[in-house]
Amino acid sequence: MTDMLKQGSATAASRIYETLRQDLLNGRYRAGERLSITRLRETYQVGLSPLREALNRLAAYGLLRQENQRGFRVLELSREELADITEMRRQLEGRALELAVRHGDEEWESQLLAANHRLSLTDKRTFVVEWEQLHSRFHNALVAPCGSAWLLRFISQLHDQFDRYRRVAPRALELRHQLDAQHQELVDLALARDARRARELIEEHITLSSEVAMLSCRQA
Amino acid sequence: MTDMLKQGSATAASRIYETLRQDLLNGRYRAGERLSITRLRETYQVGLSPLREALNRLAAYGLLRQENQRGFRVLELSREELADITEMRRQLEGRALELAVRHGDEEWESQLLAANHRLSLTDKRTFVVEWEQLHSRFHNALVAPCGSAWLLRFISQLHDQFDRYRRVAPRALELRHQLDAQHQELVDLALARDARRARELIEEHITLSSEVAMLSCRQA
DNA sequence: CTAGGTCAAATAATCGATTATTTCTAGAAA
DNA sequence: TTTCTAGAAATAATCGATTATTTGACCTAG
C-alpha cells in the first residue's frame, strides 16, 4: 500500500486510505466508535466515492468492521485479542527474524544500524507520531530479508493491529526503558548472526510490550 | 465476509464481492489479466459504486492488484509465490491443527466426520465447484477450534491464494488419490487426539498438493 | 405505565453524469 | 525507418443527486 504513494499520482482514495489508517493507529477514534460517513467527508474534505473505497479497504485489512446497511465501526479492543495478536507476532516475527539473520546481507546490516540510530535519537514523548513511525520501520528492517512476502505481509498487518493497543498503553517508564535497550541488543545479535538468540530476544520483546499494553486494557 | 451474506440484507457490494471472489478462485480470469470496470459492469449487471467497492476489498485481501489510475489486475502466478504460500500454510495450518486437536470438543469431532463424509461422496470431476467448496470446508473444520482468530484468518486467506494454483493443476490421478486418502487419515488422527502425527500429516498433505500444483506452474 | 407500532429524520448505499488520466493512433521530424 | 509528439479515444476516478434502510421519537392500545 505504501508504495502507491511513491509511484506517481496517488488517487484521492489512496490518500484518504493512508490518512485514515494513520489516524486509526494513532487512536484518533475510540474503539468501537461508529464512523459517520457524512462527518468523515467534512473532516477530511473528500468526496464520497474515494472515502467509501478507502473504508472498504480498511475493513478488508482488519482495521474497521463493516456492517451491511449500518456503515463502518472502529474495531473493539479486548484482552483476548491482544493475547492472540501477541502470540501470532511471537510466532511470525520470531521465525522471520531467524530467517533474516541467516539471509540478510551487508546492505541489511547498514539499514538496521541506521534505523536503530534514528529511533534512538528521537524522543518518544516529544515526537510521538514520528517515534511510532521510526519504531515500525526498525521492526520492518529487522525482518525484511526473511525471504517470504506473505510472512512480511502478515507481520505488518499484525503490527498495525498491535499499535492500536500500544497507543493506549500507560507510561511505565521502567519497562519502556527496558524495551528500548532490547532494540540495541537485537541489532547486536543480528550483526553477530546469532539467529537463535535473536529469535528468543524478539519473542521476549514482543511479550514485554504486550504486557505493557495489557496494563491499560480493560477486562473484556 | 461470509457471514455478511447470512445476516439479513446483503448489499450489492457484498454480493458482487463474493461472486467475484468465487470467479477469481475458479479461474474465470487469467492470471495477470486486466479487469475492465466497464466490462465487469456489463458482465455482472451491477452499478459502478458497489463494483468498485468490491474490487477495493479484493485488492486489500490480496486477490487483485490495484494500480492507481490504471484499474485492477488479477494477480500473477509464480513458482516462487507458490513455494512461499506453501511454506506459510505448512507453518500455520500445522500449528493450528495441533492446537485444534488439543482443544476440539465432541461437536468438533462430529463436524469433522460430517465434512469428510460429504467431501468423499462428491465426485471431484463432475462437480468441480461443489467439491472445491466442500474441500475448503473440510480444511476449515479441521483447524476451527485452534483458539486463534488471527491464525484462522491468515489460513483462510492463504487457502484462497492456494486455490488459484490448485485450479490450474493437472489431473495427476495417482497423487490425487493419495491426497484424498490423507483426508481420511487426518480425521482418524484427529479423533485419536494424536496432535503430533496430525500435524506431520497435514504438513505432508500441503506439500504434496503443492507439488501437484507446481507441475503446471510455468517457470517464473 | 409499558409494549408495540408508525412515521419522520438521519444516514448508508447506489446510480448517472462528469472529470481526469492513460492509452492508442497517426503524423512529423530526425 | 525510427523516435517523438500531438490529438483522439478509452477508461479510471470522482462528484452530486437519488434511493433504500435504519434509527429514534412519538403515539396508541393494552
Short mmCIF file of C-alpha atoms (C1' of nucleotides) in Angstrom, two decimals:
data_model
loop_
_atom_site.label_atom_id
_atom_site.label_comp_id
_atom_site.label_asym_id
_atom_site.label_seq_id
_atom_site.Cartn_x
_atom_site.Cartn_y
_atom_site.Cartn_z
CA MET A 1 0.00 0.00 0.00
CA THR A 2 2.74 2.41 0.93
CA ASP A 3 4.44 2.25 -2.43
CA MET A 4 1.29 3.52 -4.10
CA LEU A 5 2.07 6.91 -2.70
CA LYS A 6 5.59 6.83 -4.07
CA GLN A 7 4.76 5.78 -7.61
CA GLY A 8 3.31 8.81 -9.33
CA SER A 9 -0.08 10.36 -8.84
CA ALA A 10 -1.88 8.90 -5.87
CA THR A 11 -5.64 8.81 -6.17
CA ALA A 12 -7.88 10.52 -3.67
CA ALA A 13 -8.91 7.07 -2.44
CA SER A 14 -5.30 6.05 -1.74
CA ARG A 15 -4.54 9.31 0.02
CA ILE A 16 -7.56 9.14 2.31
CA TYR A 17 -6.84 5.46 2.96
CA GLU A 18 -3.37 6.24 4.25
CA THR A 19 -4.57 9.21 6.29
CA LEU A 20 -7.37 7.22 7.89
CA ARG A 21 -5.05 4.32 8.62
CA GLN A 22 -2.63 6.60 10.42
CA ASP A 23 -5.44 8.25 12.38
CA LEU A 24 -6.78 4.85 13.39
CA LEU A 25 -3.37 3.68 14.56
CA ASN A 26 -2.83 6.93 16.44
CA GLY A 27 -6.07 6.45 18.32
CA ARG A 28 -7.91 9.44 16.88
CA TYR A 29 -11.09 7.39 17.03
CA ARG A 30 -12.32 5.43 20.02
CA ALA A 31 -12.51 1.65 19.91
CA GLY A 32 -15.98 0.57 18.83
CA GLU A 33 -16.88 4.05 17.60
CA ARG A 34 -19.20 4.38 14.66
CA LEU A 35 -17.66 6.33 11.78
CA SER A 36 -20.30 8.54 10.21
CA ILE A 37 -19.55 8.84 6.53
CA THR A 38 -21.05 12.32 6.37
CA ARG A 39 -18.84 13.50 9.21
CA LEU A 40 -15.71 11.91 7.72
CA ARG A 41 -16.45 13.69 4.47
CA GLU A 42 -16.47 17.02 6.22
CA THR A 43 -13.46 16.24 8.41
CA TYR A 44 -11.18 15.20 5.59
CA GLN A 45 -12.76 17.33 2.85
CA VAL A 46 -13.03 14.40 0.48
CA GLY A 47 -15.62 13.07 -1.92
CA LEU A 48 -17.98 10.25 -1.10
CA SER A 49 -16.69 7.63 -3.54
CA PRO A 50 -12.97 7.73 -2.66
CA LEU A 51 -13.90 7.81 1.02
CA ARG A 52 -16.09 4.73 0.75
CA GLU A 53 -13.42 2.92 -1.24
CA ALA A 54 -10.85 3.68 1.44
CA LEU A 55 -13.22 2.47 4.17
CA ASN A 56 -13.81 -0.75 2.26
CA ARG A 57 -10.07 -1.35 2.03
CA LEU A 58 -9.60 -0.68 5.73
CA ALA A 59 -12.37 -3.12 6.58
CA ALA A 60 -10.81 -5.82 4.41
CA TYR A 61 -7.46 -5.08 6.05
CA GLY A 62 -8.93 -5.52 9.51
CA LEU A 63 -8.85 -2.03 10.99
CA LEU A 64 -12.58 -1.45 10.57
CA ARG A 65 -15.66 -3.60 10.85
CA GLN A 66 -18.31 -3.21 8.18
CA GLU A 67 -21.94 -3.98 8.88
CA ASN A 68 -24.19 -4.02 5.87
CA GLN A 69 -26.50 -1.01 5.77
CA ARG A 70 -25.02 0.22 9.02
CA GLY A 71 -21.72 1.63 7.90
CA PHE A 72 -18.32 1.25 9.49
CA ARG A 73 -17.11 0.94 13.08
CA VAL A 74 -13.66 1.05 14.63
CA LEU A 75 -12.77 -2.41 15.90
CA GLU A 76 -13.07 -3.05 19.61
CA LEU A 77 -10.08 -3.83 21.84
CA SER A 78 -10.00 -6.85 24.13
CA ARG A 79 -7.50 -8.68 26.27
CA GLU A 80 -8.27 -11.87 24.35
CA GLU A 81 -7.44 -10.33 21.02
CA LEU A 82 -4.30 -8.71 22.36
CA ALA A 83 -3.18 -12.12 23.60
CA ASP A 84 -3.96 -13.61 20.19
CA ILE A 85 -2.09 -10.88 18.29
CA THR A 86 0.85 -11.19 20.67
CA GLU A 87 1.17 -14.93 20.23
CA MET A 88 0.91 -14.61 16.45
CA ARG A 89 3.56 -11.90 16.42
CA ARG A 90 5.85 -14.08 18.52
CA GLN A 91 5.50 -16.96 16.07
CA LEU A 92 5.76 -14.98 12.87
CA GLU A 93 8.32 -12.34 13.80
CA GLY A 94 10.37 -14.91 15.63
CA ARG A 95 10.59 -17.07 12.57
CA ALA A 96 11.09 -14.11 10.24
CA LEU A 97 13.98 -12.76 12.30
CA GLU A 98 15.65 -16.15 12.35
CA LEU A 99 15.47 -16.29 8.56
CA ALA A 100 16.54 -12.67 8.19
CA VAL A 101 19.62 -13.18 10.32
CA ARG A 102 20.58 -16.09 8.10
CA HIS A 103 19.92 -14.40 4.76
CA GLY A 104 20.49 -10.69 5.39
CA ASP A 105 23.43 -9.10 3.59
CA GLU A 106 25.67 -6.12 4.33
CA GLU A 107 23.10 -3.71 2.99
CA TRP A 108 20.67 -5.08 5.58
CA GLU A 109 23.22 -4.56 8.37
CA SER A 110 23.59 -0.93 7.34
CA GLN A 111 19.84 -0.33 7.15
CA LEU A 112 19.45 -1.90 10.55
CA LEU A 113 22.09 0.27 12.17
CA ALA A 114 20.62 3.36 10.54
CA ALA A 115 17.05 2.56 11.60
CA ASN A 116 18.12 1.90 15.16
CA HIS A 117 20.18 5.08 15.26
CA ARG A 118 17.32 7.27 14.05
CA LEU A 119 14.97 5.61 16.51
CA SER A 120 17.26 6.10 19.50
CA LEU A 121 17.76 9.78 18.63
CA THR A 122 14.05 10.55 18.66
CA ASP A 123 12.40 11.38 21.94
CA LYS A 124 9.36 9.23 22.41
CA ARG A 125 7.38 11.74 24.41
CA THR A 126 8.02 14.84 22.35
CA PHE A 127 7.57 13.32 18.90
CA VAL A 128 5.03 10.57 19.47
CA VAL A 129 3.94 10.09 15.86
CA GLU A 130 7.48 10.30 14.48
CA TRP A 131 8.75 7.82 17.07
CA GLU A 132 5.98 5.36 16.25
CA GLN A 133 6.87 5.53 12.56
CA LEU A 134 10.58 5.01 13.21
CA HIS A 135 9.75 2.17 15.55
CA SER A 136 7.70 0.48 12.85
CA ARG A 137 10.49 0.97 10.34
CA PHE A 138 13.03 -0.54 12.72
CA HIS A 139 10.96 -3.68 13.19
CA ASN A 140 10.36 -3.86 9.44
CA ALA A 141 14.06 -3.50 8.76
CA LEU A 142 14.83 -6.34 11.16
CA VAL A 143 12.78 -8.96 9.32
CA ALA A 144 12.90 -7.51 5.79
CA PRO A 145 15.27 -10.09 4.23
CA CYS A 146 13.41 -13.13 5.59
CA GLY A 147 12.57 -14.13 2.03
CA SER A 148 8.82 -14.57 2.41
CA ALA A 149 6.50 -11.87 1.08
CA TRP A 150 3.47 -13.37 2.82
CA LEU A 151 5.26 -13.59 6.14
CA LEU A 152 6.17 -9.90 5.87
CA ARG A 153 2.63 -9.02 4.90
CA PHE A 154 1.12 -10.75 7.91
CA ILE A 155 3.72 -9.26 10.22
CA SER A 156 2.92 -5.73 9.04
CA GLN A 157 -0.77 -6.35 9.46
CA LEU A 158 -0.32 -7.64 13.00
CA HIS A 159 1.97 -4.74 13.75
CA ASP A 160 -0.77 -2.29 12.79
CA GLN A 161 -3.19 -4.18 14.99
CA PHE A 162 -0.76 -4.17 17.88
CA ASP A 163 -0.13 -0.43 17.52
CA ARG A 164 -3.73 0.28 18.43
CA TYR A 165 -3.12 -1.40 21.77
CA ARG A 166 0.27 0.22 22.28
CA ARG A 167 -1.32 3.61 21.76
CA VAL A 168 -3.44 3.25 24.88
CA ALA A 169 -0.62 1.78 26.95
CA PRO A 170 0.46 3.63 30.10
CA ARG A 171 3.86 5.29 30.52
CA ALA A 172 5.54 2.55 32.61
CA LEU A 173 8.92 4.21 32.30
CA GLU A 174 10.88 1.33 33.74
CA LEU A 175 9.55 -1.16 31.22
CA ARG A 176 9.81 1.30 28.34
CA HIS A 177 13.47 1.75 29.07
CA GLN A 178 13.95 -1.97 29.06
CA LEU A 179 12.18 -2.22 25.68
CA ASP A 180 14.43 0.44 24.23
CA ALA A 181 17.51 -1.41 25.43
CA GLN A 182 16.29 -4.54 23.67
CA HIS A 183 16.34 -2.73 20.33
CA GLN A 184 20.10 -2.26 20.67
CA GLU A 185 20.54 -5.87 21.77
CA LEU A 186 18.57 -7.04 18.75
CA VAL A 187 20.91 -5.17 16.43
CA ASP A 188 23.91 -6.65 18.18
CA LEU A 189 22.61 -10.20 17.88
CA ALA A 190 21.65 -9.63 14.25
CA LEU A 191 25.12 -8.38 13.34
CA ALA A 192 26.64 -11.27 15.29
CA ARG A 193 24.44 -13.60 13.18
CA ASP A 194 23.13 -15.31 16.27
CA ALA A 195 19.80 -16.43 14.82
CA ARG A 196 18.70 -18.46 17.81
CA ARG A 197 19.23 -15.82 20.45
CA ALA A 198 17.89 -13.09 18.21
CA ARG A 199 14.69 -15.06 17.89
CA GLU A 200 14.46 -15.60 21.62
CA LEU A 201 15.01 -11.92 22.28
CA ILE A 202 12.39 -10.67 19.83
CA GLU A 203 9.90 -13.08 21.35
CA GLU A 204 10.69 -11.67 24.78
CA HIS A 205 10.47 -8.15 23.37
CA ILE A 206 7.02 -8.79 21.96
CA THR A 207 5.82 -10.38 25.17
CA LEU A 208 7.11 -7.49 27.24
CA SER A 209 5.48 -4.80 25.10
CA SER A 210 2.29 -6.81 25.20
CA GLU A 211 2.42 -6.82 28.99
CA VAL A 212 2.76 -3.04 28.98
CA ALA A 213 -0.24 -2.73 26.69
CA MET A 214 -2.19 -5.24 28.77
CA LEU A 215 -1.88 -2.99 31.83
CA SER A 216 -4.27 -0.49 30.30
CA CYS A 217 -6.58 -2.90 28.56
CA ARG A 218 -9.88 -3.23 30.35
CA GLN A 219 -11.23 -6.66 31.11
CA ALA A 220 -13.29 -7.83 28.13
CA MET B 1 -17.02 -11.84 5.00
CA THR B 2 -19.11 -14.91 4.51
CA ASP B 3 -21.40 -14.22 7.44
CA MET B 4 -22.42 -10.93 5.86
CA LEU B 5 -24.48 -12.88 3.42
CA LYS B 6 -26.22 -14.81 6.14
CA GLN B 7 -27.15 -11.88 8.33
CA GLY B 8 -30.07 -10.19 6.64
CA SER B 9 -29.97 -7.94 3.61
CA ALA B 10 -26.62 -8.15 1.86
CA THR B 11 -25.63 -5.01 0.00
CA ALA B 12 -24.90 -5.05 -3.72
CA ALA B 13 -21.23 -4.50 -2.89
CA SER B 14 -21.10 -7.58 -0.63
CA ARG B 15 -22.87 -9.73 -3.20
CA ILE B 16 -20.60 -8.75 -6.07
CA TYR B 17 -17.57 -9.16 -3.79
CA GLU B 18 -18.46 -12.77 -3.06
CA THR B 19 -19.29 -13.52 -6.69
CA LEU B 20 -16.05 -12.03 -7.95
CA ARG B 21 -14.04 -13.84 -5.29
CA GLN B 22 -15.51 -17.17 -6.35
CA ASP B 23 -14.90 -16.42 -10.02
CA LEU B 24 -11.30 -15.48 -9.28
CA LEU B 25 -10.72 -18.70 -7.31
CA ASN B 26 -12.34 -20.75 -10.04
CA GLY B 27 -10.00 -19.31 -12.62
CA ARG B 28 -12.59 -17.43 -14.65
CA TYR B 29 -9.99 -14.73 -15.25
CA ARG B 30 -6.44 -15.31 -16.44
CA ALA B 31 -3.51 -14.54 -14.16
CA GLY B 32 -2.27 -11.03 -14.82
CA GLU B 33 -5.40 -10.08 -16.76
CA ARG B 34 -6.62 -6.52 -16.59
CA LEU B 35 -10.19 -6.26 -15.31
CA SER B 36 -12.03 -3.57 -17.25
CA ILE B 37 -14.54 -1.96 -14.94
CA THR B 38 -16.91 -1.21 -17.80
CA ARG B 39 -16.86 -4.83 -18.89
CA LEU B 40 -17.36 -6.12 -15.34
CA ARG B 41 -20.36 -3.82 -15.01
CA GLU B 42 -21.96 -5.39 -18.06
CA THR B 43 -21.00 -8.94 -17.13
CA TYR B 44 -22.43 -8.84 -13.63
CA GLN B 45 -25.15 -6.24 -14.26
CA VAL B 46 -24.14 -4.17 -11.29
CA GLY B 47 -23.67 -0.46 -10.58
CA LEU B 48 -20.34 1.27 -10.63
CA SER B 49 -20.04 2.14 -6.93
CA PRO B 50 -20.71 -1.30 -5.44
CA LEU B 51 -18.45 -2.84 -8.06
CA ARG B 52 -15.56 -0.51 -7.26
CA GLU B 53 -16.04 -1.11 -3.54
CA ALA B 54 -15.86 -4.86 -4.09
CA LEU B 55 -12.72 -4.51 -6.19
CA ASN B 56 -11.11 -2.40 -3.48
CA ARG B 57 -11.86 -5.10 -0.92
CA LEU B 58 -10.45 -7.82 -3.15
CA ALA B 59 -7.28 -5.81 -3.67
CA ALA B 60 -6.83 -5.30 0.07
CA TYR B 61 -7.46 -9.03 0.55
CA GLY B 62 -4.76 -9.91 -1.95
CA LEU B 63 -6.67 -11.41 -4.86
CA LEU B 64 -6.28 -8.31 -7.05
CA ARG B 65 -3.58 -5.78 -7.61
CA GLN B 66 -4.59 -2.16 -7.81
CA GLU B 67 -2.54 0.37 -9.76
CA ASN B 68 -3.55 3.97 -9.29
CA GLN B 69 -5.29 5.39 -12.35
CA ARG B 70 -4.87 2.07 -14.11
CA GLY B 71 -7.52 -0.02 -12.52
CA PHE B 72 -7.33 -3.57 -11.28
CA ARG B 73 -5.45 -6.68 -12.44
CA VAL B 74 -5.65 -10.32 -11.47
CA LEU B 75 -2.51 -11.30 -9.58
CA GLU B 76 0.16 -13.22 -11.43
CA LEU B 77 1.13 -16.80 -10.54
CA SER B 78 4.73 -17.81 -9.94
CA ARG B 79 6.64 -20.79 -8.64
CA GLU B 80 8.27 -18.56 -6.06
CA GLU B 81 4.97 -17.38 -4.64
CA LEU B 82 3.54 -20.89 -4.63
CA ALA B 83 6.56 -22.02 -2.63
CA ASP B 84 6.05 -19.12 -0.24
CA ILE B 85 2.34 -19.81 0.20
CA THR B 86 3.04 -23.50 0.69
CA GLU B 87 5.63 -22.92 3.40
CA MET B 88 3.32 -20.46 5.19
CA ARG B 89 0.44 -22.91 5.02
CA ARG B 90 2.64 -25.65 6.47
CA GLN B 91 3.63 -23.47 9.39
CA LEU B 92 0.23 -22.01 10.13
CA GLU B 93 -2.06 -24.95 9.42
CA GLY B 94 0.37 -27.30 11.12
CA ARG B 95 0.29 -25.26 14.26
CA ALA B 96 -3.47 -24.68 14.04
CA LEU B 97 -4.21 -28.36 13.68
CA GLU B 98 -2.01 -29.21 16.65
CA LEU B 99 -3.97 -26.73 18.76
CA ALA B 100 -7.30 -27.86 17.37
CA VAL B 101 -6.61 -31.50 18.20
CA ARG B 102 -5.85 -30.45 21.78
CA HIS B 103 -8.85 -28.16 22.24
CA GLY B 104 -11.53 -29.54 19.95
CA ASP B 105 -14.65 -30.95 21.63
CA GLU B 106 -17.20 -33.60 20.64
CA GLU B 107 -19.07 -31.12 18.48
CA TRP B 108 -15.86 -30.63 16.51
CA GLU B 109 -15.45 -34.36 16.04
CA SER B 110 -18.95 -34.57 14.61
CA GLN B 111 -18.43 -31.64 12.28
CA LEU B 112 -15.20 -33.19 11.09
CA LEU B 113 -16.77 -36.54 10.32
CA ALA B 114 -19.64 -34.85 8.53
CA ALA B 115 -17.41 -32.61 6.44
CA ASN B 116 -15.21 -35.52 5.43
CA HIS B 117 -18.23 -37.65 4.58
CA ARG B 118 -19.77 -35.02 2.34
CA LEU B 119 -16.43 -34.45 0.66
CA SER B 120 -15.81 -38.11 -0.07
CA LEU B 121 -19.30 -38.53 -1.53
CA THR B 122 -18.80 -35.77 -4.08
CA ASP B 123 -17.14 -36.62 -7.34
CA LYS B 124 -14.33 -34.21 -8.00
CA ARG B 125 -14.59 -34.27 -11.75
CA THR B 126 -18.33 -33.97 -12.13
CA PHE B 127 -18.95 -31.29 -9.52
CA VAL B 128 -15.76 -29.26 -9.57
CA VAL B 129 -17.08 -26.13 -7.87
CA GLU B 130 -19.03 -28.07 -5.23
CA TRP B 131 -16.02 -30.27 -4.48
CA GLU B 132 -13.76 -27.24 -4.06
CA GLN B 133 -16.21 -25.72 -1.58
CA LEU B 134 -16.53 -28.91 0.44
CA HIS B 135 -12.77 -29.29 0.40
CA SER B 136 -12.37 -25.78 1.80
CA ARG B 137 -14.96 -26.50 4.47
CA PHE B 138 -13.21 -29.69 5.47
CA HIS B 139 -9.90 -27.92 5.97
CA ASN B 140 -11.66 -25.13 7.84
CA ALA B 141 -13.39 -27.64 10.07
CA LEU B 142 -10.08 -29.28 10.89
CA VAL B 143 -8.49 -26.18 12.37
CA ALA B 144 -11.61 -24.33 13.55
CA PRO B 145 -11.15 -24.84 17.31
CA CYS B 146 -7.48 -23.78 17.37
CA GLY B 147 -8.45 -20.81 19.52
CA SER B 148 -6.83 -18.06 17.47
CA ALA B 149 -8.98 -15.83 15.29
CA TRP B 150 -5.98 -14.33 13.52
CA LEU B 151 -4.48 -17.71 12.79
CA LEU B 152 -7.75 -18.79 11.20
CA ARG B 153 -7.97 -15.58 9.24
CA PHE B 154 -4.50 -15.98 7.75
CA ILE B 155 -5.12 -19.65 6.99
CA SER B 156 -8.29 -18.83 5.05
CA GLN B 157 -6.51 -16.12 3.14
CA LEU B 158 -3.66 -18.44 2.19
CA HIS B 159 -6.16 -21.12 1.27
CA ASP B 160 -7.81 -18.75 -1.19
CA GLN B 161 -4.41 -17.94 -2.65
CA PHE B 162 -3.51 -21.60 -2.92
CA ASP B 163 -6.78 -22.41 -4.65
CA ARG B 164 -5.79 -20.27 -7.61
CA TYR B 165 -2.81 -22.54 -8.10
CA ARG B 166 -4.76 -25.72 -7.48
CA ARG B 167 -7.22 -24.69 -10.17
CA VAL B 168 -4.56 -24.89 -12.87
CA ALA B 169 -3.09 -28.13 -11.57
CA PRO B 170 -3.09 -31.18 -13.87
CA ARG B 171 -5.12 -34.33 -13.26
CA ALA B 172 -2.31 -36.48 -11.80
CA LEU B 173 -4.77 -39.20 -10.74
CA GLU B 174 -2.30 -41.16 -8.70
CA LEU B 175 -1.38 -38.22 -6.49
CA ARG B 176 -4.96 -37.02 -6.25
CA HIS B 177 -5.97 -40.38 -4.89
CA GLN B 178 -3.24 -40.18 -2.32
CA LEU B 179 -4.40 -36.70 -1.28
CA ASP B 180 -7.96 -37.97 -0.82
CA ALA B 181 -6.74 -40.82 1.36
CA GLN B 182 -4.92 -38.34 3.56
CA HIS B 183 -8.22 -36.61 4.38
CA GLN B 184 -9.47 -39.80 5.98
CA GLU B 185 -6.19 -40.30 7.84
CA LEU B 186 -6.38 -36.73 9.13
CA VAL B 187 -9.82 -37.41 10.60
CA ASP B 188 -8.57 -40.61 12.20
CA LEU B 189 -5.59 -38.89 13.81
CA ALA B 190 -7.77 -36.01 14.96
CA LEU B 191 -10.27 -38.33 16.64
CA ALA B 192 -7.37 -40.28 18.17
CA ARG B 193 -6.10 -36.94 19.53
CA ASP B 194 -2.65 -37.55 18.12
CA ALA B 195 -1.63 -33.91 17.76
CA ARG B 196 1.93 -34.56 16.70
CA ARG B 197 1.20 -37.00 13.91
CA ALA B 198 -1.79 -34.98 12.74
CA ARG B 199 0.50 -32.01 12.35
CA GLU B 200 3.06 -34.03 10.45
CA LEU B 201 0.41 -35.40 8.14
CA ILE B 202 -1.17 -32.07 7.28
CA GLU B 203 2.27 -30.68 6.51
CA GLU B 204 2.86 -33.61 4.17
CA HIS B 205 -0.60 -33.09 2.70
CA ILE B 206 0.12 -29.45 1.95
CA THR B 207 3.49 -30.24 0.44
CA LEU B 208 2.04 -32.95 -1.76
CA SER B 209 -0.78 -30.76 -3.11
CA SER B 210 1.75 -28.05 -3.72
CA GLU B 211 3.85 -30.44 -5.78
CA VAL B 212 0.80 -31.29 -7.88
CA ALA B 213 0.16 -27.60 -8.47
CA MET B 214 3.83 -26.97 -9.18
CA LEU B 215 3.69 -29.42 -12.10
CA SER B 216 1.60 -26.99 -14.11
CA CYS B 217 3.17 -23.76 -12.94
CA ARG B 218 5.41 -22.27 -15.59
CA GLN B 219 8.90 -21.16 -14.66
CA ALA B 220 8.71 -17.57 -13.43
"C1'" DC C 1 -47.07 2.72 32.79
"C1'" DT C 2 -45.35 -0.45 29.33
"C1'" DA C 3 -45.19 -2.80 24.75
"C1'" DG C 4 -45.77 -2.40 20.23
"C1'" DG C 5 -46.33 0.08 16.06
"C1'" DT C 6 -45.95 4.06 12.84
"C1'" DC C 7 -43.93 7.91 10.94
"C1'" DA C 8 -40.13 11.23 10.30
"C1'" DA C 9 -35.35 12.22 10.37
"C1'" DA C 10 -30.80 10.55 9.71
"C1'" DT C 11 -27.65 8.08 7.24
"C1'" DA C 12 -25.86 4.33 4.30
"C1'" DA C 13 -25.90 2.59 -0.41
"C1'" DT C 14 -26.43 3.21 -5.15
"C1'" DC C 15 -26.93 5.47 -9.56
"C1'" DG C 16 -25.95 8.54 -13.54
"C1'" DA C 17 -23.14 12.06 -15.17
"C1'" DT C 18 -18.74 14.46 -15.20
"C1'" DT C 19 -13.82 14.96 -14.84
"C1'" DA C 20 -9.11 13.42 -15.11
"C1'" DT C 21 -5.80 10.22 -16.64
"C1'" DT C 22 -3.94 6.87 -19.54
"C1'" DT C 23 -3.53 4.52 -23.88
"C1'" DC C 24 -3.65 4.29 -28.65
"C1'" DT C 25 -3.00 6.20 -33.25
"C1'" DA C 26 -1.19 8.84 -36.64
"C1'" DG C 27 1.77 12.16 -38.28
"C1'" DA C 28 6.14 14.84 -38.27
"C1'" DA C 29 10.94 15.25 -37.61
"C1'" DA C 30 15.46 13.19 -37.25
"C1'" DT D 1 12.98 3.54 -40.63
"C1'" DT D 2 12.70 5.00 -36.01
"C1'" DT D 3 11.51 8.04 -32.39
"C1'" DC D 4 8.98 11.61 -30.53
"C1'" DT D 5 4.94 14.23 -30.08
"C1'" DA D 6 0.10 15.85 -30.57
"C1'" DG D 7 -4.65 14.58 -30.63
"C1'" DA D 8 -8.40 11.36 -30.07
"C1'" DA D 9 -10.47 7.52 -27.92
"C1'" DA D 10 -10.88 4.66 -24.00
"C1'" DT D 11 -11.25 4.07 -19.35
"C1'" DA D 12 -10.47 5.01 -14.42
"C1'" DA D 13 -11.73 8.17 -10.72
"C1'" DT D 14 -14.69 11.38 -8.72
"C1'" DC D 15 -18.77 14.11 -7.88
"C1'" DG D 16 -23.68 15.35 -6.95
"C1'" DA D 17 -28.14 13.62 -6.62
"C1'" DT D 18 -31.28 9.86 -5.62
"C1'" DT D 19 -32.89 5.73 -3.37
"C1'" DA D 20 -33.17 2.45 0.37
"C1'" DT D 21 -32.54 1.27 5.03
"C1'" DT D 22 -32.09 2.12 9.79
"C1'" DT D 23 -32.80 4.76 13.95
"C1'" DG D 24 -35.34 7.17 17.21
"C1'" DA D 25 -39.26 9.76 18.69
"C1'" DC D 26 -43.89 9.75 19.42
"C1'" DC D 27 -48.29 7.87 19.85
"C1'" DT D 28 -51.72 4.45 20.79
"C1'" DA D 29 -53.55 0.19 22.73
"C1'" DG D 30 -53.40 -2.95 26.37
#
